[in-house]
Backbone as a ProteinNet text record, in pm:
[ID]
protein_1_A
[PRIMARY]
TWTGAYHAALSVRKNTAATDGLIGINNTNPTAQLDVKSSSDSSAVIVRSSNNNVTGSVLRLVEGNNHQGAFVQYDASANVLNIGVHDGNDTTPANDTDAISILRSNSNVGIGTVGPAQKLHVEFANTDTSFAGGGGGDWGSEGLLIENTSSTTDTMSIIQLRNGDADFHIAGIRQGTNDNDLAFFAEGSEKVRFTNGGNVGIGTTAPSKELTVSGDILLEGDNQQIFFGHNNTFVGESSNSQKLQLRGGGSNSSHTISIDSQGRMAFGA
[TERTIARY]
690.8	685.6	643.2	547.6	502.5	556.3	617.2	670.7	572.8	534.1	433.6	478	382.5	412	465.6	436.2	475.9	623.2	677.8	818.2	867.3	987.7	1041.6	1065.2	1067	1091.9	969.3	850.6	728	703.7	694.2	672.5	553.1	473.5	362	381.2	392.3	411.2	276.3	256.9	129.1	154.9	105.9	115.1	0.7	3.9	-107.9	-95.9	11.2	29.5	-64.2	-70.4	-159.5	-111.7	9.8	65.8	42.6	-59.9	-90.7	-98.8	-46.1	-63.7	29.7	142.6	237.4	303.2	318.8	372.2	511.1	604.2	739	776.2	837.4	888.6	1040.2	1106.8	1251	1290.4	1198.5	1218.8	1139.5	1208.7	1140.2	1094.8	1121.9	1079.5	1012.5	896.4	828.6	780.2	788.8	744.7	631.9	581.2	468.8	375.6	259.5	163.4	226.1	311.9	390.4	531.8	626.8	766.1	851.7	903.1	979.2	1126.2	1212.2	1355.9	1427.4	1509.4	1588.2	1723.4	1767.1	1894.6	2009.8	1982.1	2086.7	2049.3	2118.2	2088.1	1970.9	1911	1797.5	1671.7	1566.8	1441.6	1379.5	1326.9	1258	1113.6	1049.8	910	896.4	826.3	794.1	643.4	584.3	442.4	438.3	387.3	400.2	263.9	262.4	143.2	156.9	44.6	49.8	67.5	37	53.3	73	95.9	123.1	-7.3	-73.2	-198.6	-186.4	-290.5	-289.9	-290.5	-368.3	-377.1	-242.5	-170.6	-36.9	-31.4	79.1	98.9	71.5	-9.8	-54.7	-34	18.9	25.3	-56.8	-159.5	-249.2	-233.4	-239	-238	-370.7	-464.8	-601.9	-648.9	-762.8	-815.9	-912.9	-978.5	-1079	-1099.6	-1224.9	-1258.1	-1275	-1221	-1227.8	-1089.5	-1081.5	-952.2	-912.7	-990.8	-961.8	-827.8	-733.8	-599.9	-497.7	-392.4	-284.3	-244.2	-164.2	-123.6	9.5	76.7	192.7	159.9	166.6	120.5	215.9	244.8	324.7	232	222.1	140.9	225.2	199	280.8	256	142.7	114.6	192.8	222.2	294.4	435.4	469.7	602	629.6	536.3	549.8	506.3	580.8	547	466.7	348.1	262.5	249.5	260.6	234.6	119.9	13.5	-101.5	-194	-312.8	-412.5	-547.4	-632.4	-769.7	-858.6	-932	-1009.2	-1150.6	-1203.7	-1341	-1359	-1478.9	-1512.7	-1563.6	-1472.2	-1510.7	-1389.8	-1409.1	-1299.8	-1279.4	-1305.9	-1295.9	-1158.4	-1074.4	-940.5	-941.5	-1048.5	-1055.7	-1060.4	-1091.8	-1097.3	-964.1	-860.6	-727	-677.5	-601.8	-539.8	-389.4	-322.2	-176.5	-117.1	-36.6	28.1	169.3	244.1	380.5	396.1	454.7	476.7	623.3	682.3	823	833	891.3	906.1	1016.8	990.9	1091.4	1209.4	1184.6	1287.8	1397.8	1362.9	1462.1	1458.4	1369.7	1355.9	1304.5	1248.1	1185.6	1070.6	1054.3	951.1	843.9	720	608.7	518.1	476.8	374.3	256	147.2	30.6	34.7	134.7	144.1	208.1	157.6	215.5	318.1	343.2	441.8	540.1	619.3	711.1	816.9	837.6	931.2	1068.8	1081.1	1209.6	1231.5	1349.5	1378.7	1271.5	1218	1101.5	1005.4	884.7	782.9	656.4	616	494.7	388.9	272.7	166	33.1	-42.3	-176.3	-254.7	-385.4	-472.9	-547.1	-518	-578.8	-611.5	-732	-776.9	-769	-710.3	-696.9	-613.2	-654.7	-580.5	-525.6	-543.3	-490.5	-471.6	-402.8	-381.5	-492.8	-520.6	-622	-584.5	-623.2	-596.6	-462.2	-371.1	-237.6	-212.7	-319.7	-302.3	-214.6	-108.9	-19.4	54.1	63.9	132.4	44.2	-85.3	-176.8	-240.1	-192.6	-241.6	-332.3	-379.4	-462.8	-378.7	-443.8	-378.6	-299.3	-205.7	-124.7	15.9	111.1	248.4	345.3	458.5	564.9	593.9	596.1	623.4	751.9	849.5	970.8	967.6	959.5	936	1048.9	1099.8	1191.5	1110.8	1095.2	1009	1077.6	1204.7	1275	1222.1	1211.4	1167.9	1285.8	1407.6	1527	1547.6	1575.6	1597.3	1715.3	1700.2	1800.8	1818.6	1735.9	1739	1672.4	1705.6	1667.7	1599.3	1515.1	1468.1	1526.7	1597.1	1673.9	1641.6	1665.1	1671.1	1812.1	1880.5	2017.6	2022.1	2087.2	2107.9	2257.6	2300.2	2442.7	2476	2574.6	2628	2776.7	2817	2956.7	2994.4	3087.7	3128.7	3076.2	2983.1	2929.2	2790.5	2769.2	2643.9	2573.3	2441.9	2355.3	2242.4	2208.1	2102.5	1994.8	1870.7	1757.5	1703.2	1693.1	1660.3	1552.1	1460.1	1370.8	1438	1452.5	1527	1432.2	1415.5	1322.2	1373.1	1282.6	1313.1	1232.7	1118.1	1031.7	898.2	800	667.1	605	564.6	506.1	595.3	725.3	819.8	936.8	941.9	1046.5	1105.4	1236.8	1301	1334.1	1351.1	1394.4	1530.1	1627.4	1762.2	1819.7	1911.1	1981.2	2130.7	2191.3	2331.3	2409.4	2533.1	2626.4	2747.1	2774.8	2885	2878.3	2758	2739	2740	2761.5	2765.8	2635.8	2568.8	2440.5	2460.5	2377	2386.5	2265	2145	2021.9	1927.1	1856.7	1757.9	1628.4	1516.6	1384	1326.9	1291.8	1239.1	1088.7	1035.9	892.7	814.7	875.2	808.2	816.8	886.5	893.3	1018	1109.2	1234	1328	1408.8	1504.9	1644.9	1733.3	1871	1967.1	2058	2165.8	2296.7	2367.5	2491	2469.8	2346.3	2314.7	2207.6	2216.1	2116.6	2005.8	2015.5	1914.8	1874.9	1807.8	1766.6	1664.2	1689.4	1600.5	1500.7	1521.4	1430.9	1382.7	1286.2	1234.4	1346.1	1451.2	1571.7	1692.4	1773	1895.7	2011.9	2109.4	2223.9	2351.2	2429.9	2561.6	2664.2	2706.2	2795	2756.2	2812.3	2788.8	2669.1	2609.8	2500.4	2541.9	2524.6	2556.1	2429.5	2397.4	2290.2	2355.3	2345	2412.5	2340.8	2418.1	2359.8	2348.2	2304.6	2290.7	2150.7	2143.8	2015.6	1938.3	2008.1	1943.6	1916.2	1799.4	1760.5	1706.1	1710.3	1639	1527.1	1402.8	1286.4	1238.1	1183.1	1135.6	986.3	902.7	759	689.5	762.4	700.4	791.1	732.3	812.6	909	880.8	964.6	1049.6	1058.8	1149	1249.8	1375.3	1472.1	1614.5	1707.2	1848.9	1902.6	1986.3	2036.9	2121.7	2153.2	2237.6	2154	2197.8	2136.6	2183	2098.3	2120.4	2257.9	2342.5	2473.7	2558.6	2547.9	2619.2	2721.6	2723.3	2808.5	2780.1	2654.1	2609.2	2510.8	2528.7	2436.1	2322.8	2200.4	2083.3	2008.5	1955.6	1868.2	1745	1628.9	1504.9	1409.8	1351.7	1265.5	1119.9	1069.8	926.6	888	980.8	948.9	916.3	866.5	819.4	912.6	1019.6	1107.7	1248.6	1340.5	1481.4	1505.4	1413.4	1432.7	1422.1	1370.4	1357.1	1462.7	1574.6	1674.5	1808.7	1879.4	2017.9	2106.9	2212.8	2306.1	2445.9	2521.8	2662.9	2739.8	2837.4	2909.4	3032.4	3111.6	3225.3	3337.1	3334.6	3437.8	3388.3	3269.8	3217.6	3143.4	3120.6	3048.6	2899.9	2833.8	2690	2613.7	2504.9	2419.2	2275.5	2206.2	2068.2	1977.7	1876.2	1782.9	1844	1939.3	2006.5	2010.9
-4420.7	-4328.6	-4403.1	-4342.3	-4400.7	-4316.9	-4379.4	-4309.8	-4321.3	-4205.4	-4205.7	-4281.7	-4331.6	-4414.4	-4332.4	-4197.6	-4118.1	-4081.2	-4055.1	-4014.3	-4042.1	-4091.5	-4127.7	-4006.8	-3886.2	-3767.2	-3723.2	-3779.6	-3742.2	-3839.5	-3787	-3870.7	-3820.3	-3910	-3876.2	-3951.5	-3877.6	-3942.7	-3974.4	-4100	-4143	-4220.7	-4164.3	-4237.4	-4195.2	-4234.6	-4206.8	-4071	-3998.4	-3866.3	-3763.9	-3647.7	-3541.7	-3484.3	-3517.9	-3464.1	-3557	-3639.1	-3733.5	-3662.1	-3724.2	-3675.6	-3565.3	-3545.7	-3443.6	-3486.1	-3388.7	-3417.2	-3357	-3438.3	-3390.3	-3406	-3302.8	-3309.2	-3301.5	-3406.3	-3421	-3422.1	-3468.7	-3468.7	-3584.5	-3682.7	-3802	-3784.3	-3669	-3646.1	-3509.3	-3490.2	-3359.7	-3325.5	-3198.2	-3150.7	-3048.5	-3023.9	-2933.2	-2995.4	-2933	-2989.2	-3007.4	-2912.5	-2926.7	-2881.8	-2973.2	-2946.2	-2974.5	-2866.4	-2878.8	-2851.7	-2940.4	-2927.6	-2916.6	-2812.2	-2795	-2862.9	-2933.2	-3004.1	-2923	-2800.4	-2715.2	-2569.7	-2476.7	-2334.1	-2290.3	-2383.5	-2349.3	-2330.8	-2277.4	-2250.6	-2379.6	-2374.1	-2489.5	-2494.9	-2378.8	-2371.8	-2259.4	-2284.1	-2180.9	-2177.1	-2057.1	-2036.1	-1958.1	-2021.8	-1965.1	-1925.8	-1807.1	-1762.7	-1800.2	-1834.1	-1879.1	-1764.6	-1641.2	-1528.1	-1399.9	-1288.9	-1160.4	-1089.8	-1134.8	-1071.7	-1007.8	-932.7	-860	-956.6	-1062.3	-1157.8	-1221.7	-1256	-1309	-1433	-1449.1	-1562.5	-1517.1	-1592.4	-1551.3	-1664	-1628.9	-1719	-1655.1	-1726.5	-1670.2	-1742	-1664.8	-1714.8	-1673.2	-1766.1	-1729.8	-1801.5	-1754.4	-1805.8	-1921.5	-1930.2	-2034.5	-2065.8	-2068.8	-2105.7	-1984.9	-1869.8	-1750.8	-1688.6	-1564.7	-1498.5	-1410.1	-1413.3	-1326.2	-1364.5	-1269.9	-1297.6	-1211	-1273	-1199.5	-1271.2	-1201.8	-1261.7	-1204.8	-1279.7	-1234.2	-1258.2	-1152.2	-1163.2	-1092.7	-1155.7	-1091.2	-1048.9	-916.8	-861.3	-861.6	-957.7	-974	-864.3	-795.1	-688.1	-561.5	-539.5	-419.7	-451.2	-579	-621.7	-568.9	-596.9	-550.1	-660.2	-675.8	-770.1	-697.8	-751.1	-690.6	-781.5	-722.2	-791.2	-717.3	-788.4	-717.5	-802.5	-748.2	-814.1	-815	-904.9	-914.7	-920.9	-812.3	-803.1	-858.9	-862	-904.8	-1055.9	-1097.3	-1239.1	-1287.2	-1288.4	-1323.6	-1379.5	-1410.7	-1463.6	-1377.8	-1246.9	-1154.8	-1088.5	-1118.2	-1059.1	-907.2	-847.5	-701.3	-637.1	-715.4	-663.1	-676.9	-721.6	-724.4	-581.6	-559.6	-429.7	-445.7	-379	-385.7	-298.4	-357.5	-282	-240.8	-331.2	-304.7	-350.6	-266.9	-301.1	-279.6	-375	-367.7	-380.5	-278.5	-280.1	-377.2	-454.7	-548.8	-477.6	-363.9	-297.4	-232.8	-179.3	-105.1	-134.6	-224.9	-264.2	-151.9	-44.5	59	-1.2	46.5	-6	100.7	62.2	153.3	107.3	200.3	175	263.9	202.8	279.4	317.1	272.7	298.3	179	146.6	36.7	89.1	221	280.8	368.6	313.9	396.2	464.6	594.6	674.2	683.9	641.6	644.4	509.5	491.8	365.9	330.8	432.5	414.7	528.3	494	593.1	560.5	652.6	635	730.3	676.9	759.9	732.6	839.6	826.7	952.7	945.5	1060.9	1084.3	1196	1224.9	1373.2	1406.9	1546	1611.5	1545.5	1606.5	1733.4	1837.1	1963.7	1997.5	1907.4	1930.7	1796.9	1799.9	1679.5	1663.3	1538.2	1508.9	1379.7	1369.3	1246.1	1251.1	1167.1	1162.6	1043.2	968.9	852.3	747.5	705.9	604.5	649.3	779.8	831.6	842.5	811.8	819.7	958.5	1040.2	1177	1193.9	1085.2	1094.9	1119.5	1155.8	1175.3	1050.6	1061.3	947.9	995.9	906.8	945.8	837.2	877.7	786	802.1	691.6	693.5	617.4	684.7	620.5	632.3	520.9	522.9	455.1	524.5	468.1	448.5	325.9	297.9	325.4	364.4	394.7	524.2	527.5	648.8	722	682.9	745.4	884.3	982.3	1118.8	1125.8	1201.6	1227	1110.5	1004.9	903.1	959.6	901.7	964.4	868.3	924.6	860.8	942	877.9	955.9	918.3	1014.7	994.5	1031.1	940.2	965	989.2	1098.9	1133.7	1125.8	1036.2	1013.4	1029.5	1111.8	1128.3	1096.4	986.5	945.8	914.9	993.9	973.5	1083.9	1165.5	1277.6	1242.7	1271.7	1232.7	1352.3	1351.1	1449.9	1372.7	1412	1343.7	1443.3	1397.8	1470.4	1381.9	1436.7	1352.1	1413.8	1328.6	1363.6	1319.7	1410.6	1382.4	1392.9	1283.4	1280.2	1367.8	1452.1	1534.3	1493.3	1431.5	1390.1	1345.3	1329.5	1286.4	1387.7	1341.7	1428.5	1549.5	1530.8	1640.5	1590.5	1634.9	1595.3	1719.3	1724	1828.7	1773.4	1863.6	1827.6	1890.5	1809.7	1862	1818	1899	1871.3	1856.5	1747.4	1716.9	1707.9	1755.3	1735.7	1660.6	1543.3	1458.4	1435	1414.1	1382.7	1501.5	1622.5	1743	1822.2	1851.1	1921	2065.8	2110	2245.1	2331.7	2273.8	2349.7	2264.1	2329.3	2257.7	2337.9	2267.2	2322.1	2254.4	2332.9	2273.3	2251.8	2172	2147.1	2276.4	2372.8	2500.3	2599.4	2563.4	2649.4	2734.4	2724.1	2799	2733.7	2816.8	2769.4	2806.3	2708.3	2733.8	2702.7	2794	2772.6	2775.4	2664.8	2656	2631.9	2603.8	2574.6	2467.3	2381.6	2275.7	2315.3	2435.7	2478.4	2623.1	2651.3	2790.1	2839.1	2956.7	3011	3111.4	3154.9	3249.5	3190.4	3261.4	3212.3	3187.5	3269.7	3245.5	3275.4	3172.4	3187	3142.5	3233.7	3204.6	3211.6	3105.8	3107.1	3120.9	3244.7	3271.3	3400.5	3424.3	3547.5	3533.4	3649	3655.6	3749.5	3708.4	3791.6	3814.4	3943	3979	4013	3926.4	3941	4044.2	4132.4	4228.6	4367.5	4463	4601.1	4626.9	4731.9	4779.1	4667.6	4593	4485.7	4532.7	4498.1	4541.2	4423.1	4442.9	4355.6	4439.1	4393.9	4469.7	4416.8	4507.7	4474.2	4506	4415.3	4426.8	4534.7	4610.9	4721.3	4755.2	4793.5	4823.5	4938.6	5027	5145.2	5135.7	5018.5	4997.1	4892.6	4937.8	4845.2	4890.8	4800.6	4831.1	4767.3	4840.8	4786.5	4886.3	4852.9	4937.9	5030.7	5155.8	5247.5	5206.8	5215.7	5159.2	5191.4	5086.1	5091.3	5209.1	5242.4	5359.3	5324.4	5198.4	5154.4	5233	5272	5339.5	5249.4	5243.8	5168.5	5259.7	5215	5294.3	5230.8	5315.5	5272.1	5360.9	5299.1	5377.8	5313.2	5396.2	5345.4	5373.5	5353	5366.5	5486.5	5573.3	5688.8	5648.9	5747.4	5716.2	5765	5842.6	5892.4	5909.9	5961.1	5970.3	6064.1	6157.7	6250.3	6179.9	6057.3	5979.4	5870.4	5889.7	5783.5	5829	5739.3	5760.4	5683.8	5745.9	5681.7	5684.8	5576.6	5568.9	5530.3	5614.8	5586.4	5499.5	5473.8	5382.3	5434.7	5566.7	5624.7	5643.1	5588.4	5594.1	5720.6	5807.8	5931.5	5905.5	5970.9	5950.1	6074	6047.6	6158.2	6129.6	6233.6	6220.4	6284.5	6208.2	6263.6	6276.8	6187.7	6199.6	6064.4
-301	-414.1	-539.7	-613.3	-739.4	-852.4	-951.3	-1067.8	-1182.4	-1238	-1343.2	-1465.7	-1541.3	-1658	-1774.6	-1775.4	-1891.2	-1888.5	-1770.4	-1762	-1621.4	-1611.8	-1480.1	-1390.9	-1448.2	-1367.5	-1289.4	-1317.3	-1247.1	-1133.7	-1010.9	-894.2	-815.7	-760.4	-672.8	-542.5	-430.5	-302.2	-240.6	-202.7	-148.8	-19.8	92.2	218.4	308.1	432.9	523.4	590	562.1	622.7	559.7	623.1	573.6	441.9	401.5	278.2	160.3	167	58.2	-75.4	-178.6	-314.1	-355.1	-285.6	-327.3	-458.4	-548.8	-682.1	-696	-741.4	-765.8	-911.6	-967.9	-1104.3	-1094.6	-1140.6	-1125.8	-978.4	-895.1	-750	-691	-637.2	-584.5	-440.8	-380.3	-242.9	-231.4	-297.8	-294.5	-154.2	-118.6	13	3.2	-116.1	-137.3	-240.8	-261.5	-356.3	-493.6	-533.4	-655.5	-624.9	-637.6	-603.6	-727.1	-790	-913.3	-884.6	-928.5	-907.2	-1041	-1053.1	-1174.7	-1155.4	-1256.5	-1247.2	-1304.6	-1348.8	-1405.8	-1381.3	-1449.2	-1435.7	-1522.5	-1593.7	-1679	-1595.1	-1657.6	-1587.5	-1537	-1414.4	-1358.6	-1407.2	-1420.5	-1464	-1565.9	-1674.7	-1772.9	-1791.4	-1775.2	-1804.8	-1934.7	-2039.8	-2173.7	-2231.2	-2294.5	-2365.6	-2512.7	-2575.4	-2714.5	-2813	-2771.6	-2863.1	-2782.7	-2854.2	-2788.8	-2754.2	-2648.3	-2608.9	-2471.6	-2434.5	-2308.1	-2190.7	-2200.8	-2090.6	-2063	-2168.6	-2154.2	-2067.9	-1995.7	-1905.7	-1763.4	-1691	-1558.5	-1457.9	-1342	-1227.9	-1117.1	-1070	-968.5	-835.5	-728	-590.8	-529	-519.1	-484.4	-358	-304.9	-179.8	-197.5	-311.1	-329.1	-475.1	-517.3	-654.5	-745.9	-704.4	-788.8	-797.2	-846.5	-863.4	-745.7	-638.8	-525.6	-462.7	-463.2	-413.2	-484.3	-535.8	-601.3	-729.7	-811	-937.8	-984.5	-1070.2	-1145.8	-1292.1	-1373.7	-1512.7	-1606.8	-1719.5	-1823.3	-1936.7	-1957	-2064.7	-2191.5	-2279.6	-2400.1	-2502.3	-2492.9	-2588.8	-2556.9	-2427.5	-2385.6	-2336.4	-2333.3	-2285.3	-2144.9	-2054	-1916.7	-1820.2	-1711.2	-1605.5	-1499.2	-1466.8	-1366.4	-1245	-1126.8	-1001	-934.5	-900.4	-848	-764.2	-741.6	-657	-727.6	-681.7	-731.3	-608.1	-582.6	-458.8	-473	-594.3	-614.9	-605.5	-566.8	-556.9	-692.3	-791.6	-927.4	-1001.1	-1127.6	-1210	-1334.7	-1321.7	-1434.4	-1437.3	-1537.3	-1542	-1546.1	-1599.4	-1607	-1469	-1365.9	-1229.1	-1155.7	-1226.6	-1168.7	-1146.7	-1041.2	-1014.3	-1014.1	-1109.8	-1116.9	-1006.6	-918.6	-811.4	-850.1	-911.8	-953.8	-1098.1	-1182.4	-1322.7	-1356.8	-1430.5	-1468.5	-1620	-1684.2	-1829.3	-1870.8	-1973.8	-2022.7	-2086.2	-2152	-2230.9	-2147	-2028.2	-1950.1	-1800.4	-1758.4	-1617.4	-1528.9	-1586.3	-1504.4	-1424.4	-1301	-1211.6	-1191.4	-1211.9	-1192.5	-1080.8	-995.3	-894.4	-929.2	-967.8	-1010.9	-1157.1	-1229.8	-1373.5	-1442.3	-1562.1	-1639.8	-1739.9	-1738.2	-1828.4	-1754.2	-1661.2	-1581.9	-1668.1	-1644.7	-1724	-1659.6	-1533.5	-1463.8	-1395.6	-1332.7	-1265.2	-1162.4	-1094.5	-1007.7	-1035.3	-1075.7	-1112.6	-1033.8	-944.7	-864.2	-917.8	-950.3	-1009.2	-940	-916.3	-858.9	-890.4	-873.4	-892.2	-761.9	-695.7	-566.4	-560.1	-514.3	-514.6	-376.5	-276.8	-144.2	-152.9	-81.6	-81.1	56.8	153.1	287.8	356.8	470.4	547.9	650.8	685.7	787.4	857.2	983	1057.5	1124.1	1079.7	1137.5	1225.9	1260.2	1345	1279.9	1349.9	1295.8	1170.8	1151.9	1034.2	911.4	923.4	809.7	806	713.5	700.8	579.9	523.9	405.6	281.8	173.3	44.1	8.7	-85.8	-127.2	-158.8	-157.6	-185.2	-145.2	-89.7	-52.6	95.8	168.8	312.7	341	404.6	453.2	605	675.4	819.5	896	996.7	1095	1222.8	1269.3	1384.2	1518	1516.9	1641.4	1702.2	1835.2	1906	1970.1	1936.2	1992.1	1931.8	2016.4	1969.9	1873.6	1767.4	1663.9	1565.9	1575.3	1470.2	1345	1228.1	1102.1	1005.2	919.8	796.9	683.2	590	493.2	348.5	261.3	116.9	74.2	5.2	-38.2	-188.5	-227.9	-368	-394.7	-484.6	-507.9	-655.2	-684.3	-819.1	-815.5	-881.1	-874.9	-732.1	-675.6	-536.8	-445.5	-494.5	-416.8	-363.6	-233.5	-168.2	-105.8	-120.3	-56.3	10.1	132	206.2	249	242.4	299.8	411.2	531.5	646.6	733.1	779.4	888	1017	1114.3	1237.4	1356.7	1427.4	1540.2	1654.3	1708.1	1824.9	1947.5	1923.8	2033.9	1979.6	2066.9	2025.1	1929.4	1811.3	1708.3	1679.3	1683.1	1662.6	1578.3	1455.1	1361	1297.2	1281.6	1203.2	1064.6	968.4	834.2	810.8	762.6	743.8	609.9	558.7	433.7	464.9	413.2	440.9	309.6	310.2	199.3	253.9	196.8	243.5	394.3	445.4	586.3	679.3	627.1	708.9	691.3	801.3	792.8	749.3	653.5	598.8	632	623.9	646.5	729.8	824.3	904.7	913.4	899.3	920.8	1045.2	1147	1268.9	1258.3	1351.2	1357.3	1377.6	1444.6	1470.3	1356.6	1248	1131	1121.4	1217.9	1209.5	1108.5	1042.5	943.5	989.4	989.8	1028.9	916.3	888	790.9	868.3	869.1	945.5	1093.2	1133.6	1272.9	1278.7	1380.6	1396.6	1492.3	1551.6	1649.4	1623.9	1513.2	1484.2	1586	1643.7	1746.3	1690.3	1567.3	1502.7	1370.5	1306.1	1179	1078.4	1080.8	1001.7	1088.7	1110.6	1189.2	1101.1	1081.8	996.1	1079	1076.4	1138.4	1026.8	999.7	888.1	817.8	703.5	629	535	501	404.5	292.1	168.9	52.6	-28	-52.2	-144	-276.9	-374.2	-502.6	-589.4	-655.9	-748.4	-687.8	-770.1	-726.8	-672.2	-585	-532.7	-462.7	-377.3	-302.1	-159.5	-106.7	27.8	109.2	238.8	331.8	391.6	376.3	422	556.8	637.3	770.9	781.9	737.7	760.3	681.3	601.8	528.5	411	298.5	180	200.1	296.3	315.8	442.2	499.3	612.6	569.5	545.3	487.9	515.9	490.2	486.9	359.5	285	159.9	84.9	-38.3	-120.8	-206.6	-213.2	-309.3	-447.4	-545.6	-678.4	-735.4	-743	-808.1	-758.5	-628.6	-576.4	-469.6	-426.6	-316.4	-189	-173	-51.3	22.2	154.3	238	279.5	257.4	292	408.9	496.1	604.3	602.9	600.7	603	703.2	786.2	893.1	873.2	753.8	730.8	649.1	615.8	534.6	392.2	315.9	181.3	71.6	106.6	2.4	58.1	-26.8	10.9	127.7	154	265.6	399.7	398.7	521.7	530.8	458.3	446.5	500.2	566	608.3	511.9	463.8	371.1	427.3	405.5	443.8	318.9	280	157.1	183.2	78.9	88.4	175.3	206.8	292.9	437.4	465.2	601.7	635.3	535.6	560.5	565.1	658.7	679	636.4	563.2	518.7	558.8	600.6	641.7	538.5	493.2	396	259.3	224.6	95.1	28.1
[MASK]
+++++++++++++++++++++++++++++++++++++++++++++++++++++++++++++++++++++++++++++++++++++++++++++++++++++++++++++++++++++++++++++++++++++++++++++++++++++++++++++++++++++++++++++++++++++++++++++++++++++++++++++++++++++++++++++++++++++++++++++++++++++++++++++++++++++++++++++

């Protein structure tokens, strides 16, 4: 080991091995091209910018004699840390692409934006209006992908929403090849399920119809009806009368059956 003349903390290892010329700072046994050792809890390396400019302080990880590769940069003008890539075979900083940005003021993280408004803010501009492809889960467009690589039936990919000690989960539940259900859970108990075939279940995990409800249904308010394929085919309450109405396609009250609160039935009334 040779100790530099300027300071005893600088060491250069020189031998016949392939690791010739390794440099150590505060480290007499460097194992990389530059090996810096901190002797306390203070910073081991500081990359400092001389003023508050856009270029700021930059650390680049590149493939050759240009900027092609990746970088970590602090934008001193906007007080934001950017982590990104440089795909072009050039040395032009304007061709850098910020992939992840972290605001100094609140630690918000942005993907696709240097001004994240929430703890995680994903931003993009995409004009796709439909899905295409699907191979390997790539359906085109852009967004957020949460993937569980297990092929076991009933395994899940979940989003957890927690307020205090209360939890709500949204889960994709595998049923088979290219077959996933979507379910909503409160405190670990499933409440609503959407099947791959488009059926919706409330209180059931296996809805057999477009809407399957295990439990009671309440239509809140007066004059509420359930319609069957036509505006004049319905069952419901006559306006604020506490009468149950049934109509099978007729156009007026003469085609209606009514049952009042005492169980009396009237036809055409």
